[in-house]
mmCIF file of C-alpha atoms in Angstrom:
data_model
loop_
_atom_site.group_PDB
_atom_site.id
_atom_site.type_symbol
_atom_site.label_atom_id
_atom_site.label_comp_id
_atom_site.label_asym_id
_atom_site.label_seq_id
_atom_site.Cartn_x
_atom_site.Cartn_y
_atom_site.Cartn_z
ATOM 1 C CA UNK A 114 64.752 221.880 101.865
ATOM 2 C CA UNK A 115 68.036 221.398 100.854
ATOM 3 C CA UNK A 116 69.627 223.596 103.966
ATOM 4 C CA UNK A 117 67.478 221.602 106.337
ATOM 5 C CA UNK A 118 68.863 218.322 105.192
ATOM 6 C CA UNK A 119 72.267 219.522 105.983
ATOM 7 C CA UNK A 120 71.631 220.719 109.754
ATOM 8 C CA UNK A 121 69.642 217.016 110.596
ATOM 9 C CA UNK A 122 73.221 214.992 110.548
ATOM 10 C CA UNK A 123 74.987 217.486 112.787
ATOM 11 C CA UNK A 124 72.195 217.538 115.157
ATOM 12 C CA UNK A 125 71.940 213.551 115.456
ATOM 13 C CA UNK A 126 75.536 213.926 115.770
ATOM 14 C CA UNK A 127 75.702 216.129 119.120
ATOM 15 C CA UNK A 128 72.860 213.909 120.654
ATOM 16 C CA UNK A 129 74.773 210.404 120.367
ATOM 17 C CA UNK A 130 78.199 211.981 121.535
ATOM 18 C CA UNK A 131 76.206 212.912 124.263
ATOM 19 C CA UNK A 132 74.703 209.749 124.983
ATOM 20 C CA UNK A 133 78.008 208.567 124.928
ATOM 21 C CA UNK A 134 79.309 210.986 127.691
ATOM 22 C CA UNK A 135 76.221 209.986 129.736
ATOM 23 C CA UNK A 136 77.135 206.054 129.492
ATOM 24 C CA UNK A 137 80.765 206.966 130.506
ATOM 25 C CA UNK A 138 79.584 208.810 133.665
ATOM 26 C CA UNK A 139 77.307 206.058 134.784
ATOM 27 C CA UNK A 140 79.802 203.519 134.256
ATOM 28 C CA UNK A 141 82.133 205.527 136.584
ATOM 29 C CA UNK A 142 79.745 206.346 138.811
ATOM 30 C CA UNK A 143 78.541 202.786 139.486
ATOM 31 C CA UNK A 144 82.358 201.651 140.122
ATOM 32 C CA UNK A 145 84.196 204.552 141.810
ATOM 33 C CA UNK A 146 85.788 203.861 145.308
ATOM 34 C CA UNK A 147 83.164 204.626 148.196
ATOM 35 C CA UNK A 148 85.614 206.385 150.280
ATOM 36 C CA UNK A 149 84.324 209.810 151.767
ATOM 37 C CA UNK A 150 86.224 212.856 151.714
ATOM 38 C CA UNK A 151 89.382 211.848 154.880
ATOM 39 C CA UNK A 152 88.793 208.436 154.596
ATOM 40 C CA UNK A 153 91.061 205.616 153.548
ATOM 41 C CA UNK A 154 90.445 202.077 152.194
ATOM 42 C CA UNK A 155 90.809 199.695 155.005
ATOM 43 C CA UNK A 156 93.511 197.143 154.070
ATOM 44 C CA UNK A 157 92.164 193.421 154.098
ATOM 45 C CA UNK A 158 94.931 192.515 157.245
ATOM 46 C CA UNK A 159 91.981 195.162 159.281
ATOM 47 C CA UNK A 160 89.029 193.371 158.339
ATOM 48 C CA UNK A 161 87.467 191.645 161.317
ATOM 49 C CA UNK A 162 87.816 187.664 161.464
ATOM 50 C CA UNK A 163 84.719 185.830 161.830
ATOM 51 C CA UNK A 164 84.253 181.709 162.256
ATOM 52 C CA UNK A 165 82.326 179.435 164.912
ATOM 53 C CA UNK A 166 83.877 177.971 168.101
ATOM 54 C CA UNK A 167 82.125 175.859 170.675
ATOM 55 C CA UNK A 168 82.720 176.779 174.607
ATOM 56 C CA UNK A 169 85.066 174.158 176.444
ATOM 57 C CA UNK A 170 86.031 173.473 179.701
ATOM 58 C CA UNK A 171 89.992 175.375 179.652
ATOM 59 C CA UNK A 172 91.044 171.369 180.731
ATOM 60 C CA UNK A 173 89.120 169.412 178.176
ATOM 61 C CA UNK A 174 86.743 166.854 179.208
ATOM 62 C CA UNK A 175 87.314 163.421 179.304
ATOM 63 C CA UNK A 176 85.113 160.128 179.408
ATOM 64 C CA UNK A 177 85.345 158.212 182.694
ATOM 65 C CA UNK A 178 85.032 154.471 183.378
ATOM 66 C CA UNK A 179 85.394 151.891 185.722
ATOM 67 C CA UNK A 180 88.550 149.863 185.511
ATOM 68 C CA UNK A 181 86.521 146.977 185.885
ATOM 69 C CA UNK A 182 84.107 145.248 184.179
ATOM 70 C CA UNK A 183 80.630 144.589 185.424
ATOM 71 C CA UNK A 184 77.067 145.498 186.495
ATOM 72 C CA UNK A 185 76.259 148.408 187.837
ATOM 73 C CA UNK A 186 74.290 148.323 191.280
ATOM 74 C CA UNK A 187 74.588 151.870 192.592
ATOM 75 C CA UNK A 188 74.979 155.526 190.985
ATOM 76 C CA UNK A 189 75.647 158.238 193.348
ATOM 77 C CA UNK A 190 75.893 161.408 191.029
ATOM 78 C CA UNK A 191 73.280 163.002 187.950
ATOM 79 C CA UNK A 192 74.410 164.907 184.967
ATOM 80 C CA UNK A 193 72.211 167.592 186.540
ATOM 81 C CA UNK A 194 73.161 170.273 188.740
ATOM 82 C CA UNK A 195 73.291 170.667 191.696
ATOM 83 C CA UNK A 196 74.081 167.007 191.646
ATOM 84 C CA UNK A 197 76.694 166.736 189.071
ATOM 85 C CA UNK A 198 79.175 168.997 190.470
ATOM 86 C CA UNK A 199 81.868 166.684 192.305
ATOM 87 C CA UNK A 200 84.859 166.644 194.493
ATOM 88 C CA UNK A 201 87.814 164.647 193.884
ATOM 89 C CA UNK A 202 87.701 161.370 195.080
ATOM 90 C CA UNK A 203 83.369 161.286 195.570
ATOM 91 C CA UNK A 204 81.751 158.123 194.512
ATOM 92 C CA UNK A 205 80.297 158.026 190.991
ATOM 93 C CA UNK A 206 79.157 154.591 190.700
ATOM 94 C CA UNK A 207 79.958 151.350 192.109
ATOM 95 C CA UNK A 208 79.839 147.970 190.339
ATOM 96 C CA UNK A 209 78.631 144.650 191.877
ATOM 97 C CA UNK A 210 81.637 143.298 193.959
ATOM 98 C CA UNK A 211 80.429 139.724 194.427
ATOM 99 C CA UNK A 212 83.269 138.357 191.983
ATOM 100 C CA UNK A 213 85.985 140.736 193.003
ATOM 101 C CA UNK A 214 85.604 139.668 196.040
ATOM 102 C CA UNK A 215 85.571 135.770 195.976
ATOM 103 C CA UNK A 216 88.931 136.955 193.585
ATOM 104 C CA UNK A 217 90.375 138.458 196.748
ATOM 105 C CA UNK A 218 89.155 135.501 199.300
ATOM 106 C CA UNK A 219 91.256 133.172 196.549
ATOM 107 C CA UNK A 220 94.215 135.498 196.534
ATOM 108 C CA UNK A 221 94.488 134.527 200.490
ATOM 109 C CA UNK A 222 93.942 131.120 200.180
ATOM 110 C CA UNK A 223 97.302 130.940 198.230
ATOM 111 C CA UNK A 224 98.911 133.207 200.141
ATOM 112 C CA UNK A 225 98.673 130.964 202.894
ATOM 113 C CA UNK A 226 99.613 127.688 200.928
ATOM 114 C CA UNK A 227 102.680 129.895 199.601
ATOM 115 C CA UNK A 228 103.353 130.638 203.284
ATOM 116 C CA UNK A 229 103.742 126.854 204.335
ATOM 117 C CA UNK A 230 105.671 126.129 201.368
ATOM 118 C CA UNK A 231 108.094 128.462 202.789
ATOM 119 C CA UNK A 232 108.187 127.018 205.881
ATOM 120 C CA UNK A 233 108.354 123.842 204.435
ATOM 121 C CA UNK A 234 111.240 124.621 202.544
ATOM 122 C CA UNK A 235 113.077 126.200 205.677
ATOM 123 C CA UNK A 236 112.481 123.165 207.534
ATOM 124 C CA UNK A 237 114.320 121.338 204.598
ATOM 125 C CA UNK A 238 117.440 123.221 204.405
ATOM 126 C CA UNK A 239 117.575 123.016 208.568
ATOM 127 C CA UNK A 240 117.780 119.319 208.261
ATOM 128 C CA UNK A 241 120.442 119.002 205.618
ATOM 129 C CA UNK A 242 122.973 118.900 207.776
ATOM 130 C CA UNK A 243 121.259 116.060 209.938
ATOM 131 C CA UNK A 244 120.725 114.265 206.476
ATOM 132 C CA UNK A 245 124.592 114.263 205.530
ATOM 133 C CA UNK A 246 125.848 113.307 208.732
ATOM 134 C CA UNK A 247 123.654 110.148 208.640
ATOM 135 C CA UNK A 248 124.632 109.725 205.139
ATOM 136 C CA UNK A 249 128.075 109.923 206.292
ATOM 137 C CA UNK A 250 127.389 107.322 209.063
ATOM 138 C CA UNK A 251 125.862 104.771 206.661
ATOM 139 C CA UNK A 252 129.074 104.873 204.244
ATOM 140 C CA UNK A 253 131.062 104.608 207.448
ATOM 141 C CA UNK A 254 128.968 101.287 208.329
ATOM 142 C CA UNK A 255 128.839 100.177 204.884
ATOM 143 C CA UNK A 256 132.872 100.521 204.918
ATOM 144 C CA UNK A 257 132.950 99.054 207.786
ATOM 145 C CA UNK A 258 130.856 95.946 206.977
ATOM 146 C CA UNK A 259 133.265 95.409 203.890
ATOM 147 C CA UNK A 260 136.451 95.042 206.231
ATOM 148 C CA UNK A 261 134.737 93.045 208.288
ATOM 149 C CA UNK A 262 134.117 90.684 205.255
ATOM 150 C CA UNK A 263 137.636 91.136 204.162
ATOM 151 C CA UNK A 264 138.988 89.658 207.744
ATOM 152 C CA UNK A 265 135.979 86.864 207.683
ATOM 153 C CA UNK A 266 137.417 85.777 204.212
ATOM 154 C CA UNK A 267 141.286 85.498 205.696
ATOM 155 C CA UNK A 268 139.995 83.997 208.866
ATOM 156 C CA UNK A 269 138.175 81.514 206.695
ATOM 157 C CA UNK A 270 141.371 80.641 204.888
ATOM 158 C CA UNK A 271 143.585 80.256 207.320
ATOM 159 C CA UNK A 272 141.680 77.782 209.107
ATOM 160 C CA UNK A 273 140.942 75.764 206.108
ATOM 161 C CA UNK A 274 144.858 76.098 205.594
ATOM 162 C CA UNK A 275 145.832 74.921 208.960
ATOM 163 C CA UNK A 276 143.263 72.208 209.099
ATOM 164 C CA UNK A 277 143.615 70.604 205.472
ATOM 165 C CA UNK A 278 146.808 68.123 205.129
ATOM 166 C CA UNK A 279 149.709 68.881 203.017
ATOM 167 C CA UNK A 280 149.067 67.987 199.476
ATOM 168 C CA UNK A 281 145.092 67.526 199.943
ATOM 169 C CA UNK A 282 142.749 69.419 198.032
ATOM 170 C CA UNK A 283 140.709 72.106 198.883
ATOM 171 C CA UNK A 284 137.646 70.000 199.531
ATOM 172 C CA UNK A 285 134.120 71.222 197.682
ATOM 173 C CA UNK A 286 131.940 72.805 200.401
ATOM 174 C CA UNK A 287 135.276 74.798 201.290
ATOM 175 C CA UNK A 288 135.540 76.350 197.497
ATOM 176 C CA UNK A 289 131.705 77.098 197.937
ATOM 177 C CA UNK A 290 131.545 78.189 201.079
ATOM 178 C CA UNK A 291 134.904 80.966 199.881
ATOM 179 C CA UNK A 292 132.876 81.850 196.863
ATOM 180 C CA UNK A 293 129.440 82.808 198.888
ATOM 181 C CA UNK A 294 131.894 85.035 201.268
ATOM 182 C CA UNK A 295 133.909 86.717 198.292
ATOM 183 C CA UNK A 296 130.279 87.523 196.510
ATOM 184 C CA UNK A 297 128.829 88.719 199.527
ATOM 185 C CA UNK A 298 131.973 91.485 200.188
ATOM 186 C CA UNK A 299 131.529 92.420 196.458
ATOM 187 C CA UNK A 300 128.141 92.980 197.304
ATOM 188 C CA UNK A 301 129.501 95.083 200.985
ATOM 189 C CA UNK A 302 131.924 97.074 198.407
ATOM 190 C CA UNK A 303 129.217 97.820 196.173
ATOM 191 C CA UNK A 304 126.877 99.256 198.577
ATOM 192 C CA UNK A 305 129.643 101.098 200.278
ATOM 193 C CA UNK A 306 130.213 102.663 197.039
ATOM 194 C CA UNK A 307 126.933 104.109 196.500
ATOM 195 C CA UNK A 308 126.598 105.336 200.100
ATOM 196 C CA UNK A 309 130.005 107.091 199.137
ATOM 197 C CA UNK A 310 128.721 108.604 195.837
ATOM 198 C CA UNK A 311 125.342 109.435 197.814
ATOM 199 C CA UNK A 312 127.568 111.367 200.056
ATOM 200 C CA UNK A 313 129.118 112.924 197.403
ATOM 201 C CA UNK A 314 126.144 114.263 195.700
ATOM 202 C CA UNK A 315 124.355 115.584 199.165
ATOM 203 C CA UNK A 316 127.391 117.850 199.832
ATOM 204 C CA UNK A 317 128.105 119.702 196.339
ATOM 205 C CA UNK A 318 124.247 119.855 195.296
ATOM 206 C CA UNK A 319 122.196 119.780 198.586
ATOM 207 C CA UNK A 320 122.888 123.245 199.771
ATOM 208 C CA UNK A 321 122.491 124.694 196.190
ATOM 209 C CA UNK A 322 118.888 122.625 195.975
ATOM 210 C CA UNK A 323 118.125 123.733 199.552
ATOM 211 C CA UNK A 324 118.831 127.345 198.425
ATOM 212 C CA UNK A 325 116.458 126.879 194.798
ATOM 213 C CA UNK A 326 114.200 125.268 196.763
ATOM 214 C CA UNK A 327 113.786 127.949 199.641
ATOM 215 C CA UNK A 328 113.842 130.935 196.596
ATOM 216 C CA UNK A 329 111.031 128.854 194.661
ATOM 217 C CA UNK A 330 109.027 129.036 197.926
ATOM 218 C CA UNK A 331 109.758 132.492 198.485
ATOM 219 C CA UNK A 332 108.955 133.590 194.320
ATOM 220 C CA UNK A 333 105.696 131.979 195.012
ATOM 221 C CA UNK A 334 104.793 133.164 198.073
ATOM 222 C CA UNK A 335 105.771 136.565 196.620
ATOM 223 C CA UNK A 336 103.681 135.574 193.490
ATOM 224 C CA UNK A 337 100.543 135.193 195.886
ATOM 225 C CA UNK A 338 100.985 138.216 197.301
ATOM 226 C CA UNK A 339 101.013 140.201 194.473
ATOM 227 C CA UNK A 340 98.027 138.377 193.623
ATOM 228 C CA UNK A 341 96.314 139.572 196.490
ATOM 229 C CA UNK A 342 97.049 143.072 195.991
ATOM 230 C CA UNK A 343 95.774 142.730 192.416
ATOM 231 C CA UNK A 344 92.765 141.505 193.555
ATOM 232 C CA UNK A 345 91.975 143.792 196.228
ATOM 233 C CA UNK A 346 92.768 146.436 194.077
ATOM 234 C CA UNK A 347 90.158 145.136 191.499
ATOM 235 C CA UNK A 348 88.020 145.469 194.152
ATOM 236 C CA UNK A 349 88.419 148.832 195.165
ATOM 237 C CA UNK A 350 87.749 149.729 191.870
ATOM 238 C CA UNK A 351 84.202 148.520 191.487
ATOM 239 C CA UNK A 352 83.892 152.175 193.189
ATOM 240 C CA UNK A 353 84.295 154.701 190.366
ATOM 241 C CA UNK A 354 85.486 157.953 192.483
ATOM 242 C CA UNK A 355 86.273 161.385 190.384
ATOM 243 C CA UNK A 356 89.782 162.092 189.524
ATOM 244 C CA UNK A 357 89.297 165.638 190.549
ATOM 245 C CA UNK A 358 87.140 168.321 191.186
ATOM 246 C CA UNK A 359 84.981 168.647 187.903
ATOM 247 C CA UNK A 360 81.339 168.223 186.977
ATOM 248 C CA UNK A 361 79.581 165.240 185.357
ATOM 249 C CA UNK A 362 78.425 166.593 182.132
ATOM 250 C CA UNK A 363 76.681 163.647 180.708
ATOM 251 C CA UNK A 364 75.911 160.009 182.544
ATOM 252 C CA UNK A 365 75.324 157.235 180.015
ATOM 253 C CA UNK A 366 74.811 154.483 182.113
ATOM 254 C CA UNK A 367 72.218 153.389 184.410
ATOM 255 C CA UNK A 368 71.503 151.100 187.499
ATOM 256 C CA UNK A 369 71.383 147.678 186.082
ATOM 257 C CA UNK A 370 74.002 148.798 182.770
ATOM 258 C CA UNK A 371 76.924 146.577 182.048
ATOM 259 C CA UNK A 372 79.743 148.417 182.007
ATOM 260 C CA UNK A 373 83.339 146.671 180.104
ATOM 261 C CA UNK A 374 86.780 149.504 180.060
ATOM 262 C CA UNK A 375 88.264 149.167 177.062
ATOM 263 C CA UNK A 376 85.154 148.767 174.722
ATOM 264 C CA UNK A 377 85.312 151.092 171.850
ATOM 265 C CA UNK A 378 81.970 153.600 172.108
ATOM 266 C CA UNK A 379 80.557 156.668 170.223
ATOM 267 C CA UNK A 380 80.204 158.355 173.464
ATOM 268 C CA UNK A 381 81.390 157.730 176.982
ATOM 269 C CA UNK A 382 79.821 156.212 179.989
ATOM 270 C CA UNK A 383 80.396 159.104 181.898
ATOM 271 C CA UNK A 384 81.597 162.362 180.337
ATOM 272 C CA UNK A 385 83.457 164.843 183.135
ATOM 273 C CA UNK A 386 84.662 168.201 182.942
ATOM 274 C CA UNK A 387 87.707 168.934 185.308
ATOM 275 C CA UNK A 388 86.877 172.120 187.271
ATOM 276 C CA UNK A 389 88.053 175.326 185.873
ATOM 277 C CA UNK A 390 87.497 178.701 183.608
ATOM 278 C CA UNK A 391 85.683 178.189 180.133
ATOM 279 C CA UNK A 392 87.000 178.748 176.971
ATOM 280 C CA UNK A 393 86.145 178.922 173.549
ATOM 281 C CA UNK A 394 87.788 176.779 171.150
ATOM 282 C CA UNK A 395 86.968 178.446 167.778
ATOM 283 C CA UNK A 396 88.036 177.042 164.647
ATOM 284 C CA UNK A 397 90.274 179.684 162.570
ATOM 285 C CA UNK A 398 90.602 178.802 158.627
ATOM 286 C CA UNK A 399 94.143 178.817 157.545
ATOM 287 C CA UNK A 400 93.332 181.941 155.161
ATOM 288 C CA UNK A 401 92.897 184.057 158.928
ATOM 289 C CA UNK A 402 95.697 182.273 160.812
ATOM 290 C CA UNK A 403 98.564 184.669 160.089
ATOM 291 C CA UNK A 404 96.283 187.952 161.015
ATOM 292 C CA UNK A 405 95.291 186.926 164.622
ATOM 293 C CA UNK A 406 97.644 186.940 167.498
ATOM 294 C CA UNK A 407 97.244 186.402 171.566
ATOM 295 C CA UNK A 408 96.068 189.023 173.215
ATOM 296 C CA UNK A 409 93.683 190.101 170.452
ATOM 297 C CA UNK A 410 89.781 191.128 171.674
ATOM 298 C CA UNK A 411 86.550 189.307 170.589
ATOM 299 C CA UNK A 412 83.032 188.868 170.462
ATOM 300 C CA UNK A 413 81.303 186.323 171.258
ATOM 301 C CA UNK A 414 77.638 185.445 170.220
ATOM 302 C CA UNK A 415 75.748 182.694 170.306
ATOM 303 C CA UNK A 416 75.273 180.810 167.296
ATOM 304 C CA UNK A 417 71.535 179.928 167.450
ATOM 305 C CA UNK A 418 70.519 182.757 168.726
ATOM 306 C CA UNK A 419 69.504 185.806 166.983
ATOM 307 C CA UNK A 420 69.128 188.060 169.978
ATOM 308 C CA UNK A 421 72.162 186.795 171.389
ATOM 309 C CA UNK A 422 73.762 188.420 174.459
ATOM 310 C CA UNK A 423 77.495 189.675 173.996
ATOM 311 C CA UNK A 424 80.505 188.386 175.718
ATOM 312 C CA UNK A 425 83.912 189.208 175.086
ATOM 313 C CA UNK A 426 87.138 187.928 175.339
ATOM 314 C CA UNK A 427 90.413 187.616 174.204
ATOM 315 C CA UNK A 428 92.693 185.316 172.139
ATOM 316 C CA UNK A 429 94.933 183.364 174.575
ATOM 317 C CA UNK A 430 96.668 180.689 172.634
ATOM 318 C CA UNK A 431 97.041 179.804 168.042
ATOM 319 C CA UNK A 432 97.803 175.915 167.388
ATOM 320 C CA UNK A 433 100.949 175.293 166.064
ATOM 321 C CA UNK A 434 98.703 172.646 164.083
ATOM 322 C CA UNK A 435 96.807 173.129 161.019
ATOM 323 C CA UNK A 436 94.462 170.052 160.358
ATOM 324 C CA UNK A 437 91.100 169.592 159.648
ATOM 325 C CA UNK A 438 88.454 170.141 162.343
ATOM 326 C CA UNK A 439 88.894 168.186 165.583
ATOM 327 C CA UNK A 440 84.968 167.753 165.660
ATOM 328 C CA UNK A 441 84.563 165.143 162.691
ATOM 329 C CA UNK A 442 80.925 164.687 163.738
ATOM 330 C CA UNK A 443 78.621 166.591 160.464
ATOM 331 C CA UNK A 444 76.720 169.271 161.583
ATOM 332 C CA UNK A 445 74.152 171.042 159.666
ATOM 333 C CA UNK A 446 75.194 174.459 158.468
ATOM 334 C CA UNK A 447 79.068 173.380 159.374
ATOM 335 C CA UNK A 448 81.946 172.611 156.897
ATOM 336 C CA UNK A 449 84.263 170.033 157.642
ATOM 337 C CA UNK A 450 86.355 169.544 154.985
ATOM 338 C CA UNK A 451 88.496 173.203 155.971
ATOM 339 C CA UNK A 452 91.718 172.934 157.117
ATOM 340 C CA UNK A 453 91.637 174.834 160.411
ATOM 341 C CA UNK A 454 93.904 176.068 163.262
ATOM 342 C CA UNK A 455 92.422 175.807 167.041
ATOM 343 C CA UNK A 456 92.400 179.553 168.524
ATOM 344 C CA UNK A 457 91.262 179.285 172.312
ATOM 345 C CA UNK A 458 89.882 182.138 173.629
ATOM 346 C CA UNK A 459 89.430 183.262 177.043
ATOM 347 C CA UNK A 460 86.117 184.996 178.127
ATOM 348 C CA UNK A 461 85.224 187.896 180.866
ATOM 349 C CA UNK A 462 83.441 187.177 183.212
ATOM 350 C CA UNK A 463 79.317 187.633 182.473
ATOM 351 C CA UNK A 464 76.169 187.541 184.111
ATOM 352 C CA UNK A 465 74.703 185.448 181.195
ATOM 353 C CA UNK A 466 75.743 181.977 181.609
ATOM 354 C CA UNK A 467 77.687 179.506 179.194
ATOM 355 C CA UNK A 468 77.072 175.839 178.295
ATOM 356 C CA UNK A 469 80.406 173.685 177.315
ATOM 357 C CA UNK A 470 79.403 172.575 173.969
ATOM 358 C CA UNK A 471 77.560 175.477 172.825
ATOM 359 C CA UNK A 472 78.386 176.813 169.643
ATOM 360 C CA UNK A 473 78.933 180.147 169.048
ATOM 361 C CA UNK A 474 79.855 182.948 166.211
ATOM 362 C CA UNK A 475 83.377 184.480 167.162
ATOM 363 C CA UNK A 476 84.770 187.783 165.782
ATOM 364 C CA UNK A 477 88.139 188.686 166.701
ATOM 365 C CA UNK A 478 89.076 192.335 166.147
ATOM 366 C CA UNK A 479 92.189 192.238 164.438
ATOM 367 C CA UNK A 480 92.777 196.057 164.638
ATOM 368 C CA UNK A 481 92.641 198.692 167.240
ATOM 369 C CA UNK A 482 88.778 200.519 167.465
#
């Protein structure tokens, strides 16, 4: 009894240093490295860089609207094919010209008012130097008239003089008589004076008011004219044409819409897509920005598709710019508080065909396969 009592503690002994072993083991087992024999652990820099891009026209589309405000009374193009593909310079729309057009019937109105006003004023200046030379002959008359007084007056007394005795008085009616001549060649001398100062005036500021009369004329005339081409320009532009060749992705507007340029919107009246290859404009977290370069291949799927087809590409172009997504519209399933670089990526050409706008899952293959 006693002998068996000693062997139980070195048995129990054997079994938990065993046990012990065995939890080692596991432990090991469960977090060894799960490289094969030959193979190395692939450094994070090789890991495959996956994020979401939507496809894009390679020129980015742009909203398009009349320069004009007004009604609109005719829509040539859809936003479906085959009729939203365009040329540059086709119609789009047209707005309702009635005003634009009484503008432009206005604008001629004063561009012939301006015109006589310039004839008008070159009549002016032609007879200025008619005007002076009468001038001229009036303060010659006027000068003359005063010397004529002058000799009535001595005439007058040297008569009196020769027919008054010596000693006698000038008699009453004579004094009047001098005094109705002497006020009537003050007022000769006075008149003469303002002919003269009349004369005066006419030649230092006539030719200069001739000339700012004659460039007033012109301005305005000018003025109208420039008017008109405003106008008729307005006009014209009540026909939206495209800017290019391009296709209208979305029309907003509708036979009957009011249509104001300038007027802050959501989404454009007319969204258009200049013609050229598409791209995908992926969104590449700042974390993945220093392990992609140009030139790098990709895959592209799309997003909301699980049975996606495959088109590949390659990275053409890294922003210089790290911001926060250009797409600030929340979309379920899409963070945008990340700070993100734009990575534009060309694609191959495919038999399955591409939407601008859709989204789709990128993964650019940072290392050599």
């Amino acid at each position: 009894m006693t002998g068996e009592n000693r062997k139980f503690p070195g048995l129990f002994g054997w079994f938990a240093l065993l046990l012990l072993g065995g939890s080692i083991y596991l432990t090991w087992w469960l977090t060894r490295p799960t490289t094969g024999a030959g193979e190395t652990t692939v450094a994070a820099e090789d890991i495959e860089v996956a994020c979401t891009g939507r496809v894009d026209s390679f020129e980015r589309p742009i909203g398009l609207e009349p320069e004009v405000a007004g009604k609109v009374v005719k829509i040539y193009v859809g936003d479906v094919a085959p009729n939203n593909v365009v040329r540059k310079g086709d119609n789009i729309l047209e707005i309702d010209p009635t005003y634009y057009k009484i503008k432009v019937d206005e604008a001629q109105l004063a561009v012939g008012g301006a015109r006589i006003e310039v004839e008008k004023a070159d009549a002016d200046a032609a007879m200025f130097p008619i005007q002076l030379a009468a001038r001229k002959q009036s303060l010659a008359a006027a000068e003359a008239n005063v010397a004529n007084a002058e000799i009535i007056i001595q005439v007058f007394e040297e008569s009196e003089k020769a027919t008054r005795k010596e000693g006698d008085k000038p008699s009453l009616i004579y004094q009047l008589r001098l005094k109705a001549l002497e006020e009537s060649l003050k007022g000769l001398k006075a008149l003469a004076e303002v002919e003269k100062k009349r004369v005066e005036i006419q030649e230092k500021n006539m030719p200069k008011y001739s000339e700012l009369t004659i460039r007033a004329a012109r301005g305005k005339f000018q003025a109208a004219g420039a008017a008109i081409d405003e106008a008729t320009k307005a006009l014209d532009n009540c026909t939206l044409k495209a800017p290019g060749d391009g296709t209208i992705l979305q029309m907003n507007v509708g036979v009957g819409g009011i249509i104001s340029p300038g007027t802050p919107a959501l989404i454009p009246n007319i969204v258009f897509a200049p013609a050229g290859p598409l791209v995908v404009r992926a969104d590449l977290e700042q974390e993945y920005v220093g392990r992609v370069a140009p030139g790098m291949k990709v895959e592209l799927r799309d997003e909301a598709r699980a049975t996606s087809p495959l088109w590949t590409g390659q990275v053409v172009t890294i922003s210089e710019y790290i911001a926060q997504k250009r797409n600030v519209i929340l979309d379920p399933g899409e963070n945008n508080d990340v700070r993100t670089a734009e990575c534009v990526i060309s694609i191959d050409p495919s038999k399955d065909k591409l939407r601008i706008g859709q989204r789709m899952r990128v993964r650019i293959q940072t290392r050599s396969r």
